[in-house]
Amino acid sequence: MLNLENSLSTRSFIARPTVGTGYSGIHVQLDGVPSHHLPLLLAAYQYKFGRDVEAMSRHLIDDVAVGWDELGTDLLDGAPPALVAALTGGEQWPSRTLDHLITPDGSPPVRMSVTDGTADEQDMQWGYVLHQQGIEVISLLHEDIGPVVDWATDPCTAFNDHPAAWSSLEPAPAIRASRSTPPRSAPAAAPAKAGTPHPATRR
């Protein structure tokens, strides 16, 4: 099940790559740890967006006026019911944007863009860069780049949430989850390195 333990105020961003190791993306206010974001993003790519990274990037980055408050189970649209149940325990919650923020002076809220040049000053903790080959996971407390999780990875994989585990020099730290087995039509999990799952209940 998606892990929210100690993650509710974890700030992150979703971005597309730019020149070199750069990126440009949008702020996500809540639930930024890998065990929450990666299952949703992997399943969204494999089912909702039909393995089209550009369509996924447009939805998650370009079409957002201000930023995301949280990512929800609408990203699982089109996924097999068994996979949705395994990831959510049967609960549903919508993705929510920050369009209705009220600024102190009453002016319209500004788009909460994040780039490789501004992520540190914006106190970001995690970054998820949508490459053609997979999701680069950046633990900004430790590095400016990170390992890439292949798009074919099983969304039911349990991902380690410890920031120090996500080194660009090592494979993505993950283990097979002890969740309900997804249907045979779901992609097989990529080879993964041992980590520590932290089961928790959705608020």
PDB file of C-alpha atoms in Angstrom:
ATOM      1  CA  MET A   1       0.000   0.000   0.000  1.00  0.00           C
ATOM      2  CA  LEU A   2       1.182   3.562  -0.633  1.00  0.00           C
ATOM      3  CA  ASN A   3       3.294   4.713   2.302  1.00  0.00           C
ATOM      4  CA  LEU A   4       2.522   8.026   3.980  1.00  0.00           C
ATOM      5  CA  GLU A   5       4.475   7.476   7.174  1.00  0.00           C
ATOM      6  CA  ASN A   6       6.420  10.667   7.966  1.00  0.00           C
ATOM      7  CA  SER A   7       5.721  11.937   4.452  1.00  0.00           C
ATOM      8  CA  LEU A   8       2.786  14.344   4.649  1.00  0.00           C
ATOM      9  CA  SER A   9       4.826  17.562   4.553  1.00  0.00           C
ATOM     10  CA  THR A  10       7.669  16.211   2.438  1.00  0.00           C
ATOM     11  CA  ARG A  11       8.214  18.714  -0.383  1.00  0.00           C
ATOM     12  CA  SER A  12       9.166  17.441  -3.827  1.00  0.00           C
ATOM     13  CA  PHE A  13       8.966  18.278  -7.498  1.00  0.00           C
ATOM     14  CA  ILE A  14       8.200  16.533 -10.769  1.00  0.00           C
ATOM     15  CA  ALA A  15      10.274  17.673 -13.742  1.00  0.00           C
ATOM     16  CA  ARG A  16      11.435  16.975 -17.269  1.00  0.00           C
ATOM     17  CA  PRO A  17      15.152  16.904 -18.142  1.00  0.00           C
ATOM     18  CA  THR A  18      16.867  19.877 -19.755  1.00  0.00           C
ATOM     19  CA  VAL A  19      20.429  20.267 -21.089  1.00  0.00           C
ATOM     20  CA  GLY A  20      23.042  18.102 -19.338  1.00  0.00           C
ATOM     21  CA  THR A  21      21.863  17.093 -15.862  1.00  0.00           C
ATOM     22  CA  GLY A  22      19.421  19.989 -15.631  1.00  0.00           C
ATOM     23  CA  TYR A  23      15.652  19.845 -15.189  1.00  0.00           C
ATOM     24  CA  SER A  24      12.575  22.059 -15.080  1.00  0.00           C
ATOM     25  CA  GLY A  25       9.410  21.163 -13.229  1.00  0.00           C
ATOM     26  CA  ILE A  26       6.671  21.927 -10.743  1.00  0.00           C
ATOM     27  CA  HIS A  27       6.363  21.848  -6.947  1.00  0.00           C
ATOM     28  CA  VAL A  28       4.409  19.101  -5.120  1.00  0.00           C
ATOM     29  CA  GLN A  29       3.556  20.057  -1.535  1.00  0.00           C
ATOM     30  CA  LEU A  30       2.697  16.719   0.134  1.00  0.00           C
ATOM     31  CA  ASP A  31       3.724  13.053   0.317  1.00  0.00           C
ATOM     32  CA  GLY A  32       7.018  13.469  -1.555  1.00  0.00           C
ATOM     33  CA  VAL A  33       8.795  10.268  -0.486  1.00  0.00           C
ATOM     34  CA  PRO A  34       9.626   7.553  -3.068  1.00  0.00           C
ATOM     35  CA  SER A  35       7.239   4.990  -1.557  1.00  0.00           C
ATOM     36  CA  HIS A  36       4.344   7.342  -2.300  1.00  0.00           C
ATOM     37  CA  HIS A  37       5.286   9.002  -5.594  1.00  0.00           C
ATOM     38  CA  LEU A  38       6.965   6.156  -7.476  1.00  0.00           C
ATOM     39  CA  PRO A  39       4.044   3.661  -7.420  1.00  0.00           C
ATOM     40  CA  LEU A  40       1.666   6.359  -8.681  1.00  0.00           C
ATOM     41  CA  LEU A  41       4.053   7.634 -11.356  1.00  0.00           C
ATOM     42  CA  LEU A  42       5.005   4.166 -12.614  1.00  0.00           C
ATOM     43  CA  ALA A  43       1.377   3.038 -12.831  1.00  0.00           C
ATOM     44  CA  ALA A  44       0.341   6.313 -14.474  1.00  0.00           C
ATOM     45  CA  TYR A  45       2.981   5.858 -17.183  1.00  0.00           C
ATOM     46  CA  GLN A  46       2.126   2.205 -17.785  1.00  0.00           C
ATOM     47  CA  TYR A  47      -1.665   2.633 -17.931  1.00  0.00           C
ATOM     48  CA  LYS A  48      -3.210   6.145 -17.790  1.00  0.00           C
ATOM     49  CA  PHE A  49      -0.711   7.678 -20.240  1.00  0.00           C
ATOM     50  CA  GLY A  50      -0.120   4.595 -22.388  1.00  0.00           C
ATOM     51  CA  ARG A  51       3.696   4.721 -21.948  1.00  0.00           C
ATOM     52  CA  ASP A  52       3.860   8.230 -23.402  1.00  0.00           C
ATOM     53  CA  VAL A  53       6.351  10.240 -21.307  1.00  0.00           C
ATOM     54  CA  GLU A  54       5.573  13.489 -23.110  1.00  0.00           C
ATOM     55  CA  ALA A  55       1.818  13.198 -22.492  1.00  0.00           C
ATOM     56  CA  MET A  56       2.518  12.429 -18.848  1.00  0.00           C
ATOM     57  CA  SER A  57       4.879  15.421 -18.575  1.00  0.00           C
ATOM     58  CA  ARG A  58       2.305  17.751 -20.113  1.00  0.00           C
ATOM     59  CA  HIS A  59      -0.315  16.666 -17.578  1.00  0.00           C
ATOM     60  CA  LEU A  60       1.906  16.742 -14.504  1.00  0.00           C
ATOM     61  CA  ILE A  61       4.100  19.741 -15.349  1.00  0.00           C
ATOM     62  CA  ASP A  62       2.815  21.965 -18.165  1.00  0.00           C
ATOM     63  CA  ASP A  63      -0.934  21.912 -17.485  1.00  0.00           C
ATOM     64  CA  VAL A  64      -0.631  22.970 -13.822  1.00  0.00           C
ATOM     65  CA  ALA A  65      -1.167  26.678 -13.228  1.00  0.00           C
ATOM     66  CA  VAL A  66       0.510  27.004  -9.810  1.00  0.00           C
ATOM     67  CA  GLY A  67       1.597  23.635  -8.410  1.00  0.00           C
ATOM     68  CA  TRP A  68       0.368  20.377  -6.905  1.00  0.00           C
ATOM     69  CA  ASP A  69      -0.891  20.041  -3.360  1.00  0.00           C
ATOM     70  CA  GLU A  70      -0.866  16.242  -3.663  1.00  0.00           C
ATOM     71  CA  LEU A  71      -0.939  13.452  -6.238  1.00  0.00           C
ATOM     72  CA  GLY A  72      -3.970  11.171  -6.048  1.00  0.00           C
ATOM     73  CA  THR A  73      -5.413   7.889  -7.228  1.00  0.00           C
ATOM     74  CA  ASP A  74      -6.781   9.441 -10.424  1.00  0.00           C
ATOM     75  CA  LEU A  75      -3.266   8.717 -11.734  1.00  0.00           C
ATOM     76  CA  LEU A  76      -4.221   5.031 -11.534  1.00  0.00           C
ATOM     77  CA  ASP A  77      -7.037   5.422 -14.083  1.00  0.00           C
ATOM     78  CA  GLY A  78      -6.915   2.509 -16.522  1.00  0.00           C
ATOM     79  CA  ALA A  79      -4.816   0.280 -14.264  1.00  0.00           C
ATOM     80  CA  PRO A  80      -6.095  -3.249 -13.494  1.00  0.00           C
ATOM     81  CA  PRO A  81      -8.392  -3.304 -10.425  1.00  0.00           C
ATOM     82  CA  ALA A  82      -6.101  -5.770  -8.649  1.00  0.00           C
ATOM     83  CA  LEU A  83      -3.164  -3.386  -8.990  1.00  0.00           C
ATOM     84  CA  VAL A  84      -5.215  -0.405  -7.810  1.00  0.00           C
ATOM     85  CA  ALA A  85      -6.399  -2.386  -4.778  1.00  0.00           C
ATOM     86  CA  ALA A  86      -2.856  -3.508  -3.991  1.00  0.00           C
ATOM     87  CA  LEU A  87      -1.582   0.064  -4.078  1.00  0.00           C
ATOM     88  CA  THR A  88      -4.452   1.823  -2.299  1.00  0.00           C
ATOM     89  CA  GLY A  89      -6.177  -0.749  -0.105  1.00  0.00           C
ATOM     90  CA  GLY A  90      -9.420   0.306  -1.782  1.00  0.00           C
ATOM     91  CA  GLU A  91      -9.184   3.995  -0.820  1.00  0.00           C
ATOM     92  CA  GLN A  92      -9.517   6.803  -3.363  1.00  0.00           C
ATOM     93  CA  TRP A  93      -8.353  10.418  -3.190  1.00  0.00           C
ATOM     94  CA  PRO A  94      -8.037  12.971  -5.987  1.00  0.00           C
ATOM     95  CA  SER A  95      -4.961  14.835  -7.127  1.00  0.00           C
ATOM     96  CA  ARG A  96      -5.276  18.428  -5.908  1.00  0.00           C
ATOM     97  CA  THR A  97      -3.648  21.540  -7.306  1.00  0.00           C
ATOM     98  CA  LEU A  98      -2.679  24.740  -5.481  1.00  0.00           C
ATOM     99  CA  ASP A  99      -4.685  27.005  -7.794  1.00  0.00           C
ATOM    100  CA  HIS A 100      -6.746  28.477  -4.961  1.00  0.00           C
ATOM    101  CA  LEU A 101      -3.916  29.753  -2.771  1.00  0.00           C
ATOM    102  CA  ILE A 102      -4.533  33.158  -1.217  1.00  0.00           C
ATOM    103  CA  THR A 103      -1.495  35.438  -1.142  1.00  0.00           C
ATOM    104  CA  PRO A 104      -0.987  37.983   1.686  1.00  0.00           C
ATOM    105  CA  ASP A 105      -1.568  40.933  -0.672  1.00  0.00           C
ATOM    106  CA  GLY A 106      -4.409  39.291  -2.559  1.00  0.00           C
ATOM    107  CA  SER A 107      -2.480  39.023  -5.827  1.00  0.00           C
ATOM    108  CA  PRO A 108      -2.791  35.869  -7.969  1.00  0.00           C
ATOM    109  CA  PRO A 109      -0.470  33.042  -6.842  1.00  0.00           C
ATOM    110  CA  VAL A 110       2.711  32.613  -8.881  1.00  0.00           C
ATOM    111  CA  ARG A 111       3.542  29.357 -10.641  1.00  0.00           C
ATOM    112  CA  MET A 112       5.763  27.278  -8.337  1.00  0.00           C
ATOM    113  CA  SER A 113       8.414  26.264 -10.849  1.00  0.00           C
ATOM    114  CA  VAL A 114      11.493  24.298  -9.791  1.00  0.00           C
ATOM    115  CA  THR A 115      14.760  24.001 -11.724  1.00  0.00           C
ATOM    116  CA  ASP A 116      18.179  22.539 -11.006  1.00  0.00           C
ATOM    117  CA  GLY A 117      19.260  26.089 -10.184  1.00  0.00           C
ATOM    118  CA  THR A 118      16.472  26.821  -7.671  1.00  0.00           C
ATOM    119  CA  ALA A 119      15.712  23.473  -5.972  1.00  0.00           C
ATOM    120  CA  ASP A 120      18.110  24.017  -3.062  1.00  0.00           C
ATOM    121  CA  GLU A 121      16.899  27.515  -2.230  1.00  0.00           C
ATOM    122  CA  GLN A 122      13.297  26.282  -2.393  1.00  0.00           C
ATOM    123  CA  ASP A 123      14.092  23.680   0.276  1.00  0.00           C
ATOM    124  CA  MET A 124      13.057  20.741  -1.895  1.00  0.00           C
ATOM    125  CA  GLN A 125      13.676  17.285  -0.394  1.00  0.00           C
ATOM    126  CA  TRP A 126      13.001  14.943  -3.338  1.00  0.00           C
ATOM    127  CA  GLY A 127      12.919  15.306  -7.094  1.00  0.00           C
ATOM    128  CA  TYR A 128      11.400  13.045  -9.774  1.00  0.00           C
ATOM    129  CA  VAL A 129      12.672  13.720 -13.294  1.00  0.00           C
ATOM    130  CA  LEU A 130      10.729  12.023 -16.102  1.00  0.00           C
ATOM    131  CA  HIS A 131      13.312  10.713 -18.588  1.00  0.00           C
ATOM    132  CA  GLN A 132      12.561   8.545 -21.632  1.00  0.00           C
ATOM    133  CA  GLN A 133      14.154   5.539 -19.914  1.00  0.00           C
ATOM    134  CA  GLY A 134      12.657   6.007 -16.458  1.00  0.00           C
ATOM    135  CA  ILE A 135      12.266   8.233 -13.390  1.00  0.00           C
ATOM    136  CA  GLU A 136      15.402   9.797 -11.974  1.00  0.00           C
ATOM    137  CA  VAL A 137      14.962  10.030  -8.192  1.00  0.00           C
ATOM    138  CA  ILE A 138      17.018  12.811  -6.616  1.00  0.00           C
ATOM    139  CA  SER A 139      17.543  12.917  -2.849  1.00  0.00           C
ATOM    140  CA  LEU A 140      18.339  16.616  -2.626  1.00  0.00           C
ATOM    141  CA  LEU A 141      19.623  16.335   0.932  1.00  0.00           C
ATOM    142  CA  HIS A 142      22.576  14.363  -0.473  1.00  0.00           C
ATOM    143  CA  GLU A 143      23.029  14.836  -4.236  1.00  0.00           C
ATOM    144  CA  ASP A 144      22.044  16.888  -7.249  1.00  0.00           C
ATOM    145  CA  ILE A 145      21.445  13.784  -9.402  1.00  0.00           C
ATOM    146  CA  GLY A 146      20.107  10.319  -8.643  1.00  0.00           C
ATOM    147  CA  PRO A 147      19.536   6.766  -9.871  1.00  0.00           C
ATOM    148  CA  VAL A 148      16.921   6.034 -12.532  1.00  0.00           C
ATOM    149  CA  VAL A 149      13.979   3.703 -11.867  1.00  0.00           C
ATOM    150  CA  ASP A 150      13.088   1.975 -15.143  1.00  0.00           C
ATOM    151  CA  TRP A 151       9.556   2.599 -16.425  1.00  0.00           C
ATOM    152  CA  ALA A 152       9.007  -1.179 -16.574  1.00  0.00           C
ATOM    153  CA  THR A 153       9.384  -1.506 -12.787  1.00  0.00           C
ATOM    154  CA  ASP A 154       6.397  -3.066 -11.032  1.00  0.00           C
ATOM    155  CA  PRO A 155       4.387  -0.304  -9.267  1.00  0.00           C
ATOM    156  CA  CYS A 156       3.955  -2.717  -6.343  1.00  0.00           C
ATOM    157  CA  THR A 157       7.680  -2.590  -5.611  1.00  0.00           C
ATOM    158  CA  ALA A 158       8.391  -1.196  -2.135  1.00  0.00           C
ATOM    159  CA  PHE A 159      10.817   1.708  -2.307  1.00  0.00           C
ATOM    160  CA  ASN A 160      13.184   2.792   0.435  1.00  0.00           C
ATOM    161  CA  ASP A 161      12.405   6.257   1.807  1.00  0.00           C
ATOM    162  CA  HIS A 162      15.769   6.900   3.487  1.00  0.00           C
ATOM    163  CA  PRO A 163      17.361   9.885   1.713  1.00  0.00           C
ATOM    164  CA  ALA A 164      20.908   8.525   2.020  1.00  0.00           C
ATOM    165  CA  ALA A 165      19.927   5.315   0.192  1.00  0.00           C
ATOM    166  CA  TRP A 166      19.396   7.066  -3.145  1.00  0.00           C
ATOM    167  CA  SER A 167      22.925   7.394  -4.464  1.00  0.00           C
ATOM    168  CA  SER A 168      23.560   8.106  -8.127  1.00  0.00           C
ATOM    169  CA  LEU A 169      26.347   5.502  -7.947  1.00  0.00           C
ATOM    170  CA  GLU A 170      24.038   2.654  -6.875  1.00  0.00           C
ATOM    171  CA  PRO A 171      20.872   0.990  -8.256  1.00  0.00           C
ATOM    172  CA  ALA A 172      17.552   2.294  -6.962  1.00  0.00           C
ATOM    173  CA  PRO A 173      17.080   0.885  -3.420  1.00  0.00           C
ATOM    174  CA  ALA A 174      13.971  -1.247  -3.513  1.00  0.00           C
ATOM    175  CA  ILE A 175      12.625  -4.640  -2.567  1.00  0.00           C
ATOM    176  CA  ARG A 176       9.666  -6.676  -3.734  1.00  0.00           C
ATOM    177  CA  ALA A 177       6.616  -5.660  -1.725  1.00  0.00           C
ATOM    178  CA  SER A 178       4.575  -8.125   0.283  1.00  0.00           C
ATOM    179  CA  ARG A 179       1.387  -6.819  -1.323  1.00  0.00           C
ATOM    180  CA  SER A 180      -1.293  -8.553  -3.311  1.00  0.00           C
ATOM    181  CA  THR A 181       0.135  -9.950  -6.535  1.00  0.00           C
ATOM    182  CA  PRO A 182      -0.774  -7.754  -9.514  1.00  0.00           C
ATOM    183  CA  PRO A 183      -2.338  -9.368 -12.577  1.00  0.00           C
ATOM    184  CA  ARG A 184      -0.143 -11.163 -15.115  1.00  0.00           C
ATOM    185  CA  SER A 185      -0.639  -8.300 -17.548  1.00  0.00           C
ATOM    186  CA  ALA A 186       1.278  -5.936 -15.257  1.00  0.00           C
ATOM    187  CA  PRO A 187       4.952  -5.385 -16.101  1.00  0.00           C
ATOM    188  CA  ALA A 188       7.486  -7.449 -14.200  1.00  0.00           C
ATOM    189  CA  ALA A 189       9.593  -5.738 -11.579  1.00  0.00           C
ATOM    190  CA  ALA A 190      13.049  -4.587 -12.487  1.00  0.00           C
ATOM    191  CA  PRO A 191      15.974  -6.077 -10.548  1.00  0.00           C
ATOM    192  CA  ALA A 192      16.148  -4.281  -7.246  1.00  0.00           C
ATOM    193  CA  LYS A 193      18.400  -3.816  -4.261  1.00  0.00           C
ATOM    194  CA  ALA A 194      17.320  -4.526  -0.706  1.00  0.00           C
ATOM    195  CA  GLY A 195      15.732  -1.678   1.230  1.00  0.00           C
ATOM    196  CA  THR A 196      13.298  -1.205   4.096  1.00  0.00           C
ATOM    197  CA  PRO A 197       9.539  -0.868   3.481  1.00  0.00           C
ATOM    198  CA  HIS A 198       7.543   1.220   5.957  1.00  0.00           C
ATOM    199  CA  PRO A 199       3.853   0.210   5.746  1.00  0.00           C
ATOM    200  CA  ALA A 200       1.414   2.934   6.731  1.00  0.00           C
ATOM    201  CA  THR A 201      -2.254   3.809   6.410  1.00  0.00           C
ATOM    202  CA  ARG A 202      -3.604   6.550   4.174  1.00  0.00           C
ATOM    203  CA  ARG A 203      -4.920   9.500   6.150  1.00  0.00           C
TER     204      ARG A 203
END
